[in-house]
Tab-separated table of N, CA and C in Angstrom:
chain	number	residue	atom	x	y	z
A	1	MET	N	86.762	95.801	94.201
A	1	MET	CA	86.337	96.532	95.380
A	1	MET	C	84.824	96.665	95.328
A	2	ASP	N	84.188	96.483	96.463
A	2	ASP	CA	82.742	96.597	96.538
A	2	ASP	C	82.336	97.976	97.008
A	3	TYR	N	81.164	98.371	96.569
A	3	TYR	CA	80.547	99.604	97.042
A	3	TYR	C	80.370	99.481	98.543
A	4	VAL	N	80.694	100.525	99.274
A	4	VAL	CA	80.611	100.490	100.730
A	4	VAL	C	79.159	100.582	101.159
A	5	ASN	N	78.739	99.696	102.022
A	5	ASN	CA	77.374	99.686	102.534
A	5	ASN	C	77.389	99.855	104.039
A	6	GLY	N	76.231	100.146	104.600
A	6	GLY	CA	76.127	100.190	106.053
A	6	GLY	C	75.327	101.364	106.539
A	7	GLU	N	74.916	101.276	107.764
A	7	GLU	CA	74.199	102.350	108.430
A	7	GLU	C	75.153	102.961	109.442
A	8	ASP	N	75.477	104.220	109.259
A	8	ASP	CA	76.447	104.886	110.104
A	8	ASP	C	75.750	105.974	110.903
A	9	VAL	N	76.134	106.116	112.164
A	9	VAL	CA	75.473	107.066	113.044
A	9	VAL	C	76.499	108.023	113.634
A	10	THR	N	76.195	109.312	113.587
A	10	THR	CA	77.009	110.331	114.224
A	10	THR	C	76.104	111.489	114.591
A	11	ASP	N	76.467	112.227	115.624
A	11	ASP	CA	75.693	113.397	116.024
A	11	ASP	C	76.105	114.642	115.253
A	12	ASN	N	77.219	114.601	114.556
A	12	ASN	CA	77.712	115.772	113.850
A	12	ASN	C	77.201	115.752	112.409
A	13	LYS	N	76.448	116.781	112.022
A	13	LYS	CA	75.828	116.781	110.695
A	13	LYS	C	76.851	116.827	109.568
A	14	HIS	N	77.981	117.484	109.781
A	14	HIS	CA	78.998	117.544	108.728
A	14	HIS	C	79.665	116.182	108.532
A	15	LEU	N	80.010	115.532	109.637
A	15	LEU	CA	80.607	114.203	109.544
A	15	LEU	C	79.612	113.213	108.949
A	16	ALA	N	78.358	113.302	109.347
A	16	ALA	CA	77.330	112.408	108.800
A	16	ALA	C	77.230	112.570	107.283
A	17	GLU	N	77.272	113.794	106.808
A	17	GLU	CA	77.205	114.046	105.365
A	17	GLU	C	78.413	113.449	104.649
A	18	VAL	N	79.597	113.603	105.246
A	18	VAL	CA	80.806	113.060	104.619
A	18	VAL	C	80.752	111.536	104.592
A	19	ILE	N	80.300	110.926	105.661
A	19	ILE	CA	80.178	109.467	105.689
A	19	ILE	C	79.232	109.009	104.580
A	20	ASP	N	78.146	109.731	104.389
A	20	ASP	CA	77.176	109.392	103.350
A	20	ASP	C	77.770	109.553	101.950
A	21	VAL	N	78.402	110.697	101.672
A	21	VAL	CA	78.906	110.911	100.305
A	21	VAL	C	80.135	110.068	99.994
A	22	THR	N	80.934	109.719	100.998
A	22	THR	CA	82.063	108.834	100.712
A	22	THR	C	81.563	107.420	100.411
A	23	ARG	N	80.457	107.036	101.027
A	23	ARG	CA	79.844	105.741	100.679
A	23	ARG	C	79.367	105.803	99.232
A	24	GLU	N	78.684	106.879	98.862
A	24	GLU	CA	78.207	107.034	97.482
A	24	GLU	C	79.375	107.078	96.498
A	25	GLY	N	80.390	107.851	96.834
A	25	GLY	CA	81.532	108.021	95.940
A	25	GLY	C	82.389	106.790	95.776
A	26	SER	N	82.150	105.776	96.601
A	26	SER	CA	82.918	104.533	96.490
A	26	SER	C	82.307	103.567	95.481
A	27	ALA	N	81.241	103.989	94.812
A	27	ALA	CA	80.595	103.122	93.810
A	27	ALA	C	81.595	102.726	92.733
A	28	GLN	N	81.457	101.504	92.245
A	28	GLN	CA	82.332	101.012	91.177
A	28	GLN	C	82.314	101.972	89.995
A	29	PRO	N	83.461	102.222	89.382
A	29	PRO	CA	83.487	103.076	88.193
A	29	PRO	C	82.501	102.561	87.141
A	30	GLY	N	81.713	103.481	86.609
A	30	GLY	CA	80.735	103.136	85.582
A	30	GLY	C	79.396	102.677	86.113
A	31	SER	N	79.289	102.450	87.426
A	31	SER	CA	78.018	101.972	87.973
A	31	SER	C	77.113	103.128	88.356
A	32	ALA	N	75.855	102.944	88.180
A	32	ALA	CA	74.827	103.898	88.610
A	32	ALA	C	75.040	105.305	88.069
A	33	GLY	N	75.766	105.447	86.987
A	33	GLY	CA	75.965	106.745	86.361
A	33	GLY	C	76.863	107.703	87.121
A	34	TYR	N	77.640	107.210	88.073
A	34	TYR	CA	78.479	108.094	88.881
A	34	TYR	C	79.552	108.817	88.072
A	35	ASP	N	79.893	108.279	86.928
A	35	ASP	CA	80.960	108.883	86.140
A	35	ASP	C	80.468	109.438	84.807
A	36	GLU	N	79.149	109.557	84.671
A	36	GLU	CA	78.562	110.118	83.448
A	36	GLU	C	78.767	111.623	83.424
A	37	PRO	N	79.369	112.145	82.363
A	37	PRO	CA	79.543	113.600	82.257
A	37	PRO	C	78.188	114.312	82.382
A	38	GLY	N	78.155	115.348	83.182
A	38	GLY	CA	76.945	116.136	83.355
A	38	GLY	C	75.926	115.543	84.308
A	39	SER	N	76.230	114.411	84.946
A	39	SER	CA	75.264	113.765	85.836
A	39	SER	C	74.986	114.568	87.106
A	40	ALA	N	75.868	115.521	87.430
A	40	ALA	CA	75.654	116.382	88.596
A	40	ALA	C	75.701	117.854	88.189
A	41	GLY	N	75.356	118.106	86.949
A	41	GLY	CA	75.377	119.474	86.430
A	41	GLY	C	76.412	119.615	85.339
A	42	PRO	N	76.418	120.748	84.682
A	42	PRO	CA	77.356	120.952	83.574
A	42	PRO	C	78.814	120.752	83.998
A	43	GLY	N	79.488	119.859	83.288
A	43	GLY	CA	80.904	119.620	83.539
A	43	GLY	C	81.220	118.879	84.823
A	44	MET	N	80.217	118.285	85.477
A	44	MET	CA	80.458	117.608	86.749
A	44	MET	C	79.761	116.244	86.774
A	45	THR	N	80.503	115.243	87.245
A	45	THR	CA	79.905	113.919	87.431
A	45	THR	C	79.428	113.787	88.876
A	46	LEU	N	78.653	112.763	89.142
A	46	LEU	CA	78.222	112.511	90.517
A	46	LEU	C	79.424	112.254	91.422
A	47	ARG	N	80.431	111.549	90.898
A	47	ARG	CA	81.624	111.282	91.705
A	47	ARG	C	82.367	112.593	92.003
A	48	ASP	N	82.453	113.494	91.004
A	48	ASP	CA	83.049	114.814	91.241
A	48	ASP	C	82.318	115.513	92.381
A	49	SER	N	81.006	115.457	92.338
A	49	SER	CA	80.173	116.098	93.358
A	49	SER	C	80.434	115.501	94.739
A	50	CYS	N	80.600	114.190	94.806
A	50	CYS	CA	80.895	113.531	96.085
A	50	CYS	C	82.202	114.051	96.671
A	51	PHE	N	83.220	114.197	95.827
A	51	PHE	CA	84.496	114.732	96.301
A	51	PHE	C	84.323	116.158	96.799
A	52	HIS	N	83.632	116.967	96.015
A	52	HIS	CA	83.434	118.372	96.379
A	52	HIS	C	82.723	118.489	97.727
A	53	VAL	N	81.631	117.752	97.897
A	53	VAL	CA	80.854	117.819	99.142
A	53	VAL	C	81.666	117.279	100.319
A	54	ALA	N	82.364	116.167	100.130
A	54	ALA	CA	83.143	115.578	101.223
A	54	ALA	C	84.208	116.561	101.717
A	55	ILE	N	84.933	117.163	100.800
A	55	ILE	CA	85.982	118.111	101.184
A	55	ILE	C	85.369	119.321	101.877
A	56	GLU	N	84.321	119.849	101.298
A	56	GLU	CA	83.664	121.029	101.865
A	56	GLU	C	83.134	120.761	103.282
A	57	GLU	N	82.477	119.623	103.473
A	57	GLU	CA	81.900	119.308	104.783
A	57	GLU	C	82.980	119.013	105.824
A	58	LEU	N	84.054	118.344	105.439
A	58	LEU	CA	85.142	118.097	106.394
A	58	LEU	C	85.772	119.410	106.849
A	59	GLN	N	85.859	120.379	105.955
A	59	GLN	CA	86.433	121.669	106.311
A	59	GLN	C	85.546	122.442	107.290
A	60	LYS	N	84.279	122.117	107.355
A	60	LYS	CA	83.347	122.799	108.252
A	60	LYS	C	83.416	122.295	109.693
A	61	ILE	N	84.025	121.143	109.908
A	61	ILE	CA	84.071	120.567	111.251
A	61	ILE	C	84.997	121.391	112.125
A	62	GLN	N	84.452	121.926	113.202
A	62	GLN	CA	85.191	122.807	114.102
A	62	GLN	C	85.322	122.246	115.519
A	63	SER	N	84.594	121.189	115.825
A	63	SER	CA	84.515	120.721	117.204
A	63	SER	C	85.193	119.372	117.450
A	64	ALA	N	86.052	118.951	116.549
A	64	ALA	CA	86.677	117.633	116.684
A	64	ALA	C	87.768	117.630	117.740
A	65	PRO	N	87.805	116.577	118.560
A	65	PRO	CA	88.934	116.407	119.476
A	65	PRO	C	90.221	116.238	118.652
A	66	GLN	N	91.357	116.457	119.275
A	66	GLN	CA	92.635	116.454	118.565
A	66	GLN	C	92.873	115.186	117.743
A	67	GLU	N	92.659	114.024	118.333
A	67	GLU	CA	92.894	112.771	117.602
A	67	GLU	C	91.974	112.651	116.391
A	68	SER	N	90.719	113.020	116.579
A	68	SER	CA	89.771	112.978	115.466
A	68	SER	C	90.174	113.978	114.391
A	69	GLN	N	90.631	115.150	114.804
A	69	GLN	CA	91.028	116.170	113.835
A	69	GLN	C	92.212	115.703	113.010
A	70	LYS	N	93.137	114.975	113.630
A	70	LYS	CA	94.273	114.428	112.881
A	70	LYS	C	93.790	113.491	111.779
A	71	GLU	N	92.822	112.653	112.107
A	71	GLU	CA	92.285	111.715	111.114
A	71	GLU	C	91.503	112.468	110.037
A	72	ILE	N	90.749	113.473	110.425
A	72	ILE	CA	90.015	114.290	109.457
A	72	ILE	C	91.000	114.959	108.502
A	73	ASP	N	92.075	115.507	109.030
A	73	ASP	CA	93.092	116.149	108.192
A	73	ASP	C	93.733	115.150	107.234
A	74	ARG	N	93.976	113.934	107.710
A	74	ARG	CA	94.560	112.891	106.856
A	74	ARG	C	93.597	112.538	105.725
A	75	VAL	N	92.312	112.389	106.056
A	75	VAL	CA	91.303	112.067	105.044
A	75	VAL	C	91.177	113.223	104.040
A	76	LEU	N	91.210	114.443	104.521
A	76	LEU	CA	91.167	115.603	103.621
A	76	LEU	C	92.320	115.566	102.615
A	77	ARG	N	93.517	115.267	103.101
A	77	ARG	CA	94.677	115.167	102.196
A	77	ARG	C	94.463	114.075	101.157
A	78	MET	N	93.973	112.919	101.605
A	78	MET	CA	93.710	111.809	100.685
A	78	MET	C	92.735	112.235	99.589
A	79	LEU	N	91.637	112.873	100.000
A	79	LEU	CA	90.614	113.279	99.043
A	79	LEU	C	91.142	114.320	98.068
A	80	ARG	N	91.865	115.296	98.571
A	80	ARG	CA	92.411	116.348	97.699
A	80	ARG	C	93.399	115.772	96.689
A	81	GLU	N	94.244	114.850	97.146
A	81	GLU	CA	95.247	114.258	96.253
A	81	GLU	C	94.615	113.400	95.164
A	82	ALA	N	93.487	112.777	95.446
A	82	ALA	CA	92.855	111.865	94.489
A	82	ALA	C	91.725	112.514	93.690
A	83	GLN	N	91.405	113.734	93.994
A	83	GLN	CA	90.245	114.395	93.390
A	83	GLN	C	90.264	114.353	91.864
A	84	ASN	N	91.421	114.452	91.254
A	84	ASN	CA	91.509	114.486	89.796
A	84	ASN	C	92.111	113.213	89.201
A	85	ALA	N	92.169	112.158	89.990
A	85	ALA	CA	92.714	110.878	89.515
A	85	ALA	C	91.681	110.170	88.634
A	86	ASN	N	92.041	108.993	88.144
A	86	ASN	CA	91.071	108.235	87.349
A	86	ASN	C	89.965	107.711	88.268
A	87	ASN	N	88.866	107.303	87.682
A	87	ASN	CA	87.685	106.937	88.468
A	87	ASN	C	87.902	105.724	89.361
A	88	GLU	N	88.715	104.778	88.926
A	88	GLU	CA	88.996	103.617	89.771
A	88	GLU	C	89.730	104.048	91.040
A	89	ARG	N	90.720	104.884	90.877
A	89	ARG	CA	91.481	105.400	92.037
A	89	ARG	C	90.580	106.227	92.952
A	90	ARG	N	89.746	107.072	92.361
A	90	ARG	CA	88.862	107.918	93.160
A	90	ARG	C	87.871	107.073	93.951
A	91	ALA	N	87.328	106.019	93.339
A	91	ALA	CA	86.401	105.135	94.059
A	91	ALA	C	87.122	104.461	95.226
A	92	HIS	N	88.353	104.029	94.993
A	92	HIS	CA	89.145	103.369	96.041
A	92	HIS	C	89.416	104.336	97.200
A	93	VAL	N	89.795	105.577	96.892
A	93	VAL	CA	90.076	106.570	97.925
A	93	VAL	C	88.801	106.902	98.698
A	94	MET	N	87.684	106.994	98.005
A	94	MET	CA	86.412	107.253	98.695
A	94	MET	C	86.093	106.114	99.673
A	95	ALA	N	86.336	104.887	99.259
A	95	ALA	CA	86.084	103.741	100.142
A	95	ALA	C	87.018	103.789	101.356
A	96	LYS	N	88.292	104.137	101.136
A	96	LYS	CA	89.236	104.255	102.247
A	96	LYS	C	88.841	105.387	103.187
A	97	ALA	N	88.396	106.508	102.624
A	97	ALA	CA	87.962	107.647	103.442
A	97	ALA	C	86.737	107.262	104.259
A	98	HIS	N	85.814	106.569	103.626
A	98	HIS	CA	84.604	106.132	104.321
A	98	HIS	C	84.961	105.236	105.506
A	99	GLU	N	85.842	104.291	105.264
A	99	GLU	CA	86.274	103.373	106.323
A	99	GLU	C	86.967	104.127	107.450
A	100	ALA	N	87.861	105.044	107.094
A	100	ALA	CA	88.609	105.803	108.111
A	100	ALA	C	87.677	106.641	108.972
A	101	LEU	N	86.658	107.213	108.380
A	101	LEU	CA	85.758	108.089	109.108
A	101	LEU	C	84.832	107.325	110.052
A	102	GLN	N	84.754	106.021	109.916
A	102	GLN	CA	83.942	105.210	110.815
A	102	GLN	C	84.460	105.285	112.250
A	103	GLY	N	85.759	105.500	112.402
A	103	GLY	CA	86.355	105.552	113.739
A	103	GLY	C	86.539	106.950	114.281
A	104	VAL	N	85.998	107.951	113.588
A	104	VAL	CA	86.149	109.345	114.008
A	104	VAL	C	84.926	109.756	114.825
A	105	TRP	N	85.185	110.391	115.955
A	105	TRP	CA	84.087	110.926	116.752
A	105	TRP	C	84.205	112.443	116.796
A	106	VAL	N	83.099	113.096	116.482
A	106	VAL	CA	83.023	114.552	116.528
A	106	VAL	C	81.698	114.901	117.199
A	107	PRO	N	81.734	115.740	118.231
A	107	PRO	CA	80.463	116.124	118.876
A	107	PRO	C	79.620	116.988	117.927
A	108	SER	N	78.339	117.040	118.215
A	108	SER	CA	77.469	117.882	117.393
A	108	SER	C	77.871	119.333	117.578
A	109	GLU	N	77.566	120.133	116.601
A	109	GLU	CA	77.917	121.564	116.675
A	109	GLU	C	76.688	122.395	116.949
């Protein structure tokens, strides 16, 4: 699996942040120090941080149309279920979440 690349545009700051961190969190296990213990503070890796931020920012979205909210809820479930999985699985889920969020539209708040 390749690291997700691309320039993504959205008017919603929370969705934009999630798109960014899911791209980061999709990095290959062991690459760029994403899985180094303490790389994002005591007891936290950069990949852990990506999961934390993605979940937190998705929960902040309040203005999504119904169809978009369904997809956001699905992505939230995916992220929560994989949060404590091995790094290969977590990178794969981040890439899937990133891809899924490309088709989500949320107005600015």
